[in-house]
């Protein structure tokens, strides 16, 4: 193994296929998060946190800068990825060998940032308007970095809202009758691979589609002219003629759930009559396609209807979709039904990344925390979609955290390097080697001389 003693960055180290990691710090320890080293390797290959820190404004003055801005950003993102959603854990993590390498800089030889330093970083420095706007752009910029290695021909955007319960007198929290709790009401946009394109924190009592343009328009602008086809899916909350006109002006296809009304039901009245004969034991489905113009629309649009008769139910289940796509009705309904994966991505963010943990008093600080959770979610999803072997493809982000990130390791320090002796439990040696090889294949080729 090569000697890292001569490297300029004391936090630099290399992961090899013998599952050993070298870095320059002294002492021996035990770590339970050594799997973060693989995520740090992916971060280095894609230059995610490095490029992200370059877009953030330095709020500190003078020369008392013990930790680099990129190191503070890494500690925030990787800590959340490992399940530490509060800065309260920073006092322990700042001494953890794996986290010290992840942070880089001087941390491998000393320690990472403390809880008070991380608190100031997240609730003061990043909460400024300039840095908060830069944070909101980072998820999309990280996705663009991934697309340079894996350019998609088609992008499907799914927009949905969710709730983040609040407790106490938190700025912007309000009671939401739909969710039945006092909460924030964030808005999310995902692509078909589960990457979080953009998100925004909103007050708890706003409509589900409130601020849709501020969230959706920057995403659409990023893909303008770069992908062959871009489509949008949304539930009935986004059945808004302003959204239709915006998407049509951008040349995007869309499929949006349309609330039922008497006019729509009259158009498919022949499908709402109970079938003659003994009720079947299987579900019967019928489809219809027609032109429809609501009073607030400037022109008629295509509407697709699906009618399902279920055994034991007296009335059918009816759904309407407004669309500008020319697909056959069965394919269009199947395309819209995949919108349900967006809800699954939100559940993963809640369960694996715990992005509902918004416990600060000020609204701006909680908005920062949501953006940091979004970056951690994307990094975890990049690992799942780019660098996981076939045997691990079904793993959720929660499974990846428990099986890959939470690998225990004994840290043995020598004079010139340190070895992480990782336990082979859920992730055997061969799988870890394959993960590192897949990450290495993503590294950009060197620039020609």
JSON list of C-alpha atoms in Angstrom, two decimals, residues 16 83 110 122 160 163 209 244 366 421:
[
{"chain": "A", "resi": 16, "resn": "UNK", "atom": "CA", "xyz": [-8.36, -0.14, -2.28]},
{"chain": "A", "resi": 83, "resn": "UNK", "atom": "CA", "xyz": [-28.96, 8.79, 10.50]},
{"chain": "A", "resi": 110, "resn": "UNK", "atom": "CA", "xyz": [-7.36, 16.45, 14.91]},
{"chain": "A", "resi": 122, "resn": "UNK", "atom": "CA", "xyz": [-26.51, 25.54, 9.85]},
{"chain": "A", "resi": 160, "resn": "UNK", "atom": "CA", "xyz": [-45.96, 16.14, -4.68]},
{"chain": "A", "resi": 163, "resn": "UNK", "atom": "CA", "xyz": [-46.08, 17.14, 5.86]},
{"chain": "A", "resi": 209, "resn": "UNK", "atom": "CA", "xyz": [-49.80, 23.37, -5.19]},
{"chain": "A", "resi": 244, "resn": "UNK", "atom": "CA", "xyz": [-51.16, 23.17, -18.16]},
{"chain": "A", "resi": 366, "resn": "UNK", "atom": "CA", "xyz": [-35.63, 24.83, 9.13]},
{"chain": "A", "resi": 421, "resn": "UNK", "atom": "CA", "xyz": [-10.56, -3.52, 9.51]}
]
